[in-house]
Amino acid sequence: MKIIISAAAIVFLAVANTPALAQSGHAGMHHGASPEASMPMANMKMSNGTVKKLDAAAGKITIAHGPLENLNMPSMTMTFNVLDKAVLKRIKPGDKVNFVAAHVDGAMAVTSLELAK
């Protein structure tokens, strides 16, 4: 009988503590907030890349880029929205660029771009 009571007590404690354990560790999470959203634009490190394609009508640019540290993303080729479409007139495929990318309105966008020196 003691074994049954002990086993029941262990099961009860395990079940009773499950919600408490599920709640721990969430204090550091920022649901819905990307890391770059809390970072001033001037403090963001620029990434480097090579322009592969421009779509001025759609306001998009494709860049083969190095790591995007502010987004914790590895090197790859991506298409981004461009916030300042005038920048598309100053560059062409093959140009080396430095840029900042961020999540803007649910999409990846280039928020700052300059020709690499």
XYZ file of C-alpha atoms in Angstrom:
117
model
C 0.000 0.000 0.000
C 2.883 2.368 0.833
C 4.305 1.809 -2.658
C 0.996 2.759 -4.283
C 0.704 5.930 -2.169
C 4.342 6.870 -2.887
C 3.886 6.278 -6.613
C 0.662 8.306 -6.619
C 2.408 11.153 -4.779
C 5.262 11.186 -7.309
C 2.838 11.217 -10.252
C 0.790 13.990 -8.615
C 3.888 16.162 -7.999
C 5.153 15.611 -11.537
C 1.805 16.581 -13.058
C 1.302 19.516 -10.693
C 4.731 21.006 -11.527
C 4.481 20.690 -15.311
C 2.762 24.082 -15.860
C 5.326 25.803 -13.626
C 8.197 24.245 -15.557
C 6.614 25.230 -18.856
C 6.522 28.872 -17.772
C 10.172 29.129 -16.713
C 12.777 30.518 -19.064
C 10.508 32.821 -21.064
C 11.642 36.080 -19.467
C 14.388 36.598 -22.047
C 12.185 35.976 -25.068
C 10.904 38.879 -27.123
C 7.955 37.481 -29.016
C 7.399 39.292 -32.280
C 10.330 41.673 -31.794
C 13.329 41.093 -34.001
C 16.773 41.918 -32.602
C 17.306 44.702 -35.101
C 14.021 46.377 -34.136
C 15.489 47.475 -30.829
C 18.816 48.502 -32.346
C 19.298 52.055 -33.687
C 20.059 52.035 -37.423
C 23.377 53.849 -36.846
C 24.581 51.004 -34.601
C 23.906 48.259 -37.120
C 26.983 46.785 -38.748
C 26.890 46.860 -42.524
C 27.143 43.597 -44.406
C 28.936 43.212 -47.712
C 27.781 41.622 -50.908
C 27.612 41.621 -54.680
C 24.541 42.816 -56.568
C 23.203 39.976 -58.711
C 19.935 41.413 -60.031
C 17.825 44.577 -59.870
C 14.067 44.905 -60.323
C 13.395 48.646 -60.208
C 9.695 48.255 -61.016
C 9.161 45.969 -58.015
C 11.685 47.801 -55.825
C 13.764 44.664 -55.260
C 17.450 43.785 -55.276
C 19.150 40.384 -55.237
C 22.452 40.305 -53.351
C 24.970 37.495 -52.799
C 26.013 38.510 -49.295
C 28.244 37.591 -46.400
C 26.807 36.909 -42.937
C 24.050 39.275 -41.786
C 25.152 39.606 -38.166
C 22.201 41.752 -37.071
C 19.825 39.034 -38.329
C 21.989 36.069 -37.304
C 21.939 34.759 -40.898
C 24.735 33.005 -42.805
C 26.108 33.929 -46.216
C 23.679 33.315 -49.085
C 22.002 34.949 -52.068
C 18.713 36.694 -51.249
C 16.212 39.062 -52.796
C 15.340 42.058 -50.626
C 12.806 44.852 -50.823
C 14.487 48.259 -51.075
C 13.144 51.067 -48.890
C 14.780 53.853 -50.940
C 14.113 52.911 -54.563
C 16.335 55.771 -55.780
C 19.335 53.695 -54.711
C 18.541 51.244 -57.518
C 19.482 53.946 -60.061
C 23.012 54.243 -58.619
C 23.984 50.569 -58.799
C 24.137 47.755 -61.328
C 24.577 43.968 -61.270
C 28.157 43.071 -60.371
C 28.652 46.074 -58.054
C 30.157 45.369 -54.638
C 28.007 46.949 -51.930
C 27.818 47.459 -48.184
C 24.288 47.370 -46.801
C 22.034 46.935 -43.793
C 19.093 44.549 -43.999
C 16.215 44.320 -41.542
C 12.719 42.898 -41.168
C 10.331 45.636 -42.324
C 6.584 45.013 -42.410
C 7.107 41.261 -42.364
C 9.636 41.145 -45.208
C 13.391 41.406 -45.557
C 14.445 44.843 -46.769
C 17.613 46.788 -47.458
C 17.406 49.843 -45.223
C 20.770 51.346 -46.172
C 23.083 50.660 -49.117
C 26.313 52.149 -50.455
C 28.890 51.150 -53.042
C 31.864 49.385 -51.458
C 35.108 51.297 -51.619
